[in-house]
Amino acid sequence: MKRQLPALLLCLALLLSACGSLSAGAASPVPVPAEPPVPAPAAFEAPPIPEEPPPPEPTVATLAVCGDAMSHMPITDDAWNGERYDYARIMAAAKPYVEAADYAVVNLETTLSGGPPYSGYPSFNSPDDLAHDLKALGFDLCLTANNHSLDRGFSGLSRTLDVLDEAGLAHVGSSRTREEQDRGIDVADVGGISVAFLGYTYGTNGIPLPKKHPYALNVFHTDYLTTLSKPDWDRLAADLETAQAMETDLITVMIHWGLEYQLTQNRHQEELADFLFAHGADLILGGHSHVPQPMELRTLPDGRQGFVCYSLGNFISSQTKPNTDTTAVLTLTLTRDNETGETQVTDYAYAPLYMLRRAAGASPRFELVDIHAALDSDETGEALRQKLSKALETCHAVFGPERTCKK
């Protein structure tokens, strides 16, 4: 036992020495990589609010209107250039205003019944060239309801419409068939704005409507052969109701009414205008007086803007009574709010014109003159300058101050 103790102590010493050797020579522990720092939470940002789309731009269009296109025999004879009846040179001064508009209308106060021979007052029949030259000038639609529509009977009325069709001119107020009369409202695209056109005349100069064709002409008096005092209110209301059902942007009534050679409208015209506005008309474009009558942009009781022009006088004619040589091209600004859908007449302007009558033998003898351009010209003689100045005064007194249309 005593001999065994030193041996045990020796083994223990060797063991402790080995442990120390192992501990000193052992590899260092593998470092554990540190976790990346967690970023601080970003501040809260609300999502962007989408921008409101801009409101749609309004649709703006222009409508040009001219007065009574008549071809008395002095005008017809003057239009002949040796090859054809050239009305373009007589009407040329109006072209810049008519052509600039999106749509243009005129009252055709004659028939195109075929010829020669041709005739003037009291039973009109004019060359077909008149229709083609009106189209070339820039017109799109003619009122064909007036007191001369039946001057050459139903056949003359029908042929007039045939010629207008050939020339590419729309028309309202007269019809060749019952079916044509039933769809007698013409709907036009006026620069992107839809406009319904209706046409009427007060009478026929005592010529009865054809018994076989009572639909031929839109006459708004029930007593059109006698006193001309009883408007057919039921017909006018029904026609306007039909027009409203078509849901066009605007409704225009072209109407032959009033007293000749009077510079102001009468009470009968005013009552008719009030009735037409109350039953849906937005524009009323009148004629027949052969001289200028007032125009007015008014706010209607239902909030709409209504426009009435009682007469623009003669567009072309050779009449000699006072002021029958004074006229204008009227330009109406039509605006549709494409957000609300509301459409109205927002502005108007007119360009004063004068029908110059030169001495017999001159070519052309008759010629529309732009009053302002002629007054600004050094070539205008003093006698003509006085006539132009008087015509301009008449326009201002009747139509009101001149203005520039704003778009």
CSV table of C-alpha atoms in Angstrom, one decimal, residues 37 64 73 94 176 184 221 225 261 269 311 321 348 403:
chain,number,residue,atom,x,y,z
A,37,PRO,CA,-28.9,46.5,-36.0
A,64,ALA,CA,-73.8,82.8,-88.7
A,73,MET,CA,-85.3,91.1,-111.7
A,94,ALA,CA,-70.4,88.6,-96.6
A,176,ARG,CA,-92.7,67.7,-100.7
A,184,GLY,CA,-89.6,68.5,-90.7
A,221,HIS,CA,-101.6,81.3,-88.5
A,225,LEU,CA,-105.8,83.9,-95.8
A,261,TYR,CA,-90.5,98.3,-93.6
A,269,GLN,CA,-94.1,89.3,-82.7
A,311,SER,CA,-85.2,90.8,-88.5
A,321,LYS,CA,-87.6,101.9,-99.8
A,348,TYR,CA,-73.3,87.7,-80.3
A,403,ARG,CA,-69.4,94.0,-80.1
